Amino acid sequence: GFGLPIIEANSLGIPVLCSNTSSHYEVSNNQNFFFDPRDAKDFSKQFNKLEKMFLDEKKPKKSDKQKKLINYSNKFSWDETCKKYINEINRYV
């Protein structure tokens, strides 16, 4: 998904549980929940943090973390993505 599903979820203020590999950090500016894919306990720990964030009814509708996700995801646009993609294709044509 080249990080697109992460950006899409973040644009709605929805944090994502991501493995700490590949481009996930770069795409989400370290605002999501990251786990070591080889460590089940780490996955469980990060999942519990994510779950707590959604289940805590005392928090305002959009937490600071969610606002940061939305703001950061606004730095990405389909227009820019398409232009860069086309430029890369044209390099090989």
Coordinates of N, CA and C in Angstrom, one line a residue:
G1 N 0.8 -1.2 0.0 CA 0.0 0.0 0.0 C 0.8 1.3 0.0
F2 N 2.2 1.2 0.0 CA 3.1 2.3 0.0 C 2.7 3.3 1.1
G3 N 2.1 2.9 2.1 CA 1.7 3.9 3.2 C 0.4 4.6 3.0
L4 N -0.2 4.4 1.8 CA -1.4 5.1 1.5 C -2.6 4.7 2.5
P5 N -2.7 3.5 2.9 CA -3.8 3.2 3.9 C -3.6 3.9 5.2
I6 N -2.3 4.0 5.6 CA -2.0 4.7 6.8 C -2.4 6.2 6.7
I7 N -2.0 6.8 5.6 CA -2.3 8.3 5.4 C -3.8 8.5 5.4
E8 N -4.5 7.6 4.7 CA -6.0 7.7 4.6 C -6.6 7.6 6.0
A9 N -6.2 6.6 6.8 CA -6.8 6.5 8.1 C -6.4 7.8 9.0
N10 N -5.2 8.2 8.9 CA -4.7 9.3 9.7 C -5.5 10.6 9.3
S11 N -5.8 10.7 8.0 CA -6.5 11.9 7.5 C -7.9 12.1 8.2
L12 N -8.4 11.0 8.8 CA -9.7 11.0 9.5 C -9.5 11.0 11.0
G13 N -8.2 11.1 11.4 CA -7.9 11.2 12.8 C -7.8 9.8 13.4
I14 N -7.7 8.8 12.6 CA -7.7 7.4 13.1 C -6.3 6.9 13.2
P15 N -5.7 6.7 14.3 CA -4.4 6.1 14.4 C -4.3 4.7 14.0
V16 N -3.2 4.2 13.6 CA -3.0 2.9 13.0 C -1.9 2.2 13.8
L17 N -2.1 0.9 14.0 CA -1.2 0.0 14.6 C -0.3 -0.6 13.5
C18 N 1.0 -0.1 13.4 CA 1.9 -0.5 12.3 C 3.1 -1.2 12.8
S19 N 3.6 -2.1 12.0 CA 4.9 -2.7 12.3 C 6.0 -1.6 12.2
N20 N 7.0 -1.7 12.9 CA 8.1 -0.6 12.9 C 9.1 -0.9 11.8
T21 N 8.6 -1.4 10.7 CA 9.5 -1.7 9.6 C 9.1 -0.8 8.4
S22 N 9.9 -0.8 7.4 CA 9.7 -0.1 6.1 C 9.4 1.3 6.3
S23 N 8.5 1.9 5.5 CA 8.2 3.3 5.4 C 7.2 3.8 6.4
H24 N 6.8 3.0 7.3 CA 5.7 3.4 8.2 C 6.0 4.6 9.0
Y25 N 7.2 4.7 9.6 CA 7.6 5.9 10.4 C 7.5 7.1 9.5
E26 N 8.1 7.0 8.3 CA 8.2 8.2 7.4 C 6.8 8.7 7.0
V27 N 5.9 7.8 6.7 CA 4.6 8.1 6.3 C 3.7 8.8 7.4
S28 N 4.0 8.3 8.6 CA 3.1 8.8 9.7 C 3.7 9.7 10.7
N29 N 5.0 10.1 10.4 CA 5.7 11.1 11.3 C 5.7 10.6 12.8
N30 N 5.8 9.3 12.9 CA 5.9 8.7 14.3 C 4.7 9.0 15.2
Q31 N 3.5 9.2 14.6 CA 2.3 9.5 15.3 C 1.4 8.3 15.6
N32 N 1.7 7.2 14.9 CA 0.8 6.0 15.1 C 1.4 5.1 16.2
F33 N 0.9 3.9 16.3 CA 1.3 3.0 17.3 C 2.2 1.9 16.6
F34 N 3.4 1.8 17.0 CA 4.4 0.9 16.3 C 4.7 -0.3 17.1
F35 N 4.9 -1.4 16.5 CA 5.3 -2.6 17.2 C 6.3 -3.4 16.4
D36 N 7.1 -4.2 17.1 CA 8.1 -5.1 16.5 C 7.3 -6.3 16.0
P37 N 7.3 -6.6 14.7 CA 6.5 -7.7 14.2 C 7.0 -9.1 14.6
R38 N 8.2 -9.1 15.3 CA 8.7 -10.4 15.8 C 8.4 -10.5 17.3
D39 N 7.7 -9.6 17.9 CA 7.5 -9.6 19.3 C 6.0 -9.5 19.6
A40 N 5.4 -10.6 20.0 CA 3.9 -10.6 20.3 C 3.6 -9.8 21.5
K41 N 4.5 -9.7 22.5 CA 4.2 -8.9 23.6 C 4.2 -7.4 23.3
D42 N 5.1 -7.0 22.4 CA 5.1 -5.6 21.9 C 3.8 -5.3 21.2
F43 N 3.4 -6.2 20.3 CA 2.2 -6.0 19.6 C 1.0 -5.8 20.6
S44 N 0.9 -6.7 21.5 CA -0.2 -6.6 22.5 C -0.1 -5.3 23.3
K45 N 1.1 -4.8 23.7 CA 1.2 -3.6 24.4 C 0.7 -2.4 23.6
Q46 N 1.1 -2.3 22.3 CA 0.7 -1.2 21.5 C -0.8 -1.3 21.1
F47 N -1.3 -2.5 20.9 CA -2.7 -2.7 20.7 C -3.5 -2.2 21.9
N48 N -3.1 -2.5 23.1 CA -3.8 -2.0 24.3 C -3.8 -0.5 24.4
K49 N -2.7 0.2 24.0 CA -2.6 1.6 24.0 C -3.7 2.2 23.0
L50 N -3.7 1.6 21.8 CA -4.7 2.0 20.8 C -6.1 1.8 21.3
E51 N -6.4 0.7 21.9 CA -7.7 0.3 22.4 C -8.1 1.3 23.5
K52 N -7.2 1.6 24.4 CA -7.5 2.5 25.5 C -7.9 3.9 25.0
M53 N -7.2 4.3 23.9 CA -7.4 5.6 23.4 C -8.9 5.7 22.8
F54 N -9.3 4.6 22.2 CA -10.7 4.6 21.6 C -11.8 4.4 22.7
L55 N -11.4 3.7 23.7 CA -12.4 3.3 24.7 C -12.6 4.4 25.9
D56 N -11.6 5.2 26.0 CA -11.7 6.2 27.1 C -12.7 7.3 26.7
E57 N -13.9 7.2 27.4 CA -15.0 8.1 27.1 C -14.8 9.5 27.7
K58 N -13.9 9.6 28.6 CA -13.7 10.9 29.2 C -12.9 11.9 28.3
K59 N -12.3 11.4 27.3 CA -11.5 12.2 26.4 C -12.4 13.0 25.5
P60 N -11.9 14.1 25.0 CA -12.7 14.8 24.0 C -12.8 14.0 22.7
K61 N -13.8 14.3 21.8 CA -14.0 13.6 20.6 C -12.7 13.4 19.8
K62 N -11.9 14.4 19.7 CA -10.6 14.3 18.9 C -9.5 14.7 19.9
S63 N -8.7 13.7 20.2 CA -7.5 14.0 21.1 C -6.5 14.8 20.4
D64 N -5.5 15.2 21.1 CA -4.4 15.9 20.5 C -3.6 15.0 19.5
K65 N -3.5 13.8 19.8 CA -2.9 12.8 18.9 C -3.6 12.7 17.6
Q66 N -4.9 12.7 17.7 CA -5.7 12.6 16.5 C -5.6 13.9 15.7
K67 N -5.6 15.0 16.3 CA -5.4 16.3 15.6 C -4.1 16.4 14.9
K68 N -3.0 15.8 15.6 CA -1.7 15.8 14.9 C -1.7 14.9 13.7
L69 N -2.4 13.8 13.8 CA -2.5 12.9 12.7 C -3.1 13.6 11.5
I70 N -4.2 14.2 11.7 CA -5.0 14.9 10.6 C -4.1 16.0 10.0
N71 N -3.4 16.8 10.9 CA -2.6 17.9 10.4 C -1.4 17.4 9.5
Y72 N -0.8 16.3 10.0 CA 0.3 15.8 9.3 C -0.1 15.1 8.0
S73 N -1.2 14.4 8.0 CA -1.7 13.8 6.7 C -2.1 14.8 5.7
N74 N -2.4 16.0 6.1 CA -2.8 17.1 5.2 C -1.6 17.5 4.3
K75 N -0.4 17.1 4.7 CA 0.8 17.4 3.9 C 0.9 16.6 2.7
F76 N 0.1 15.6 2.6 CA 0.1 14.7 1.4 C -1.1 15.0 0.6
S77 N -0.9 15.0 -0.8 CA -2.0 15.2 -1.6 C -2.0 14.2 -2.8
W78 N -3.2 13.9 -3.3 CA -3.2 13.1 -4.5 C -2.6 13.7 -5.7
D79 N -2.7 15.0 -5.9 CA -2.1 15.7 -7.0 C -0.6 15.5 -7.0
E80 N 0.0 15.8 -5.8 CA 1.5 15.6 -5.7 C 1.9 14.1 -5.9
T81 N 1.1 13.2 -5.3 CA 1.4 11.8 -5.5 C 1.4 11.4 -7.0
C82 N 0.4 11.8 -7.7 CA 0.3 11.5 -9.1 C 1.4 12.1 -9.9
K83 N 1.7 13.3 -9.6 CA 2.8 14.0 -10.4 C 4.1 13.2 -10.2
K84 N 4.4 12.9 -8.9 CA 5.7 12.1 -8.6 C 5.7 10.8 -9.3
Y85 N 4.5 10.1 -9.2 CA 4.4 8.8 -9.8 C 4.6 8.8 -11.3
I86 N 4.0 9.8 -12.0 CA 4.1 10.0 -13.4 C 5.6 10.3 -13.8
N87 N 6.2 11.2 -13.0 CA 7.6 11.5 -13.2 C 8.5 10.3 -13.1
E88 N 8.2 9.4 -12.2 CA 9.0 8.2 -12.0 C 8.8 7.3 -13.2
I89 N 7.6 7.1 -13.7 CA 7.3 6.3 -14.8 C 8.0 6.8 -16.1
N90 N 7.9 8.1 -16.2 CA 8.6 8.8 -17.4 C 10.1 8.6 -17.4
R91 N 10.7 8.4 -16.3 CA 12.1 8.1 -16.3 C 12.5 6.9 -17.0
Y92 N 11.6 5.9 -17.0 CA 11.9 4.6 -17.6 C 11.2 4.4 -19.0
V93 N 10.5 5.4 -19.5 CA 9.8 5.2 -20.8 C 10.7 5.8 -21.9

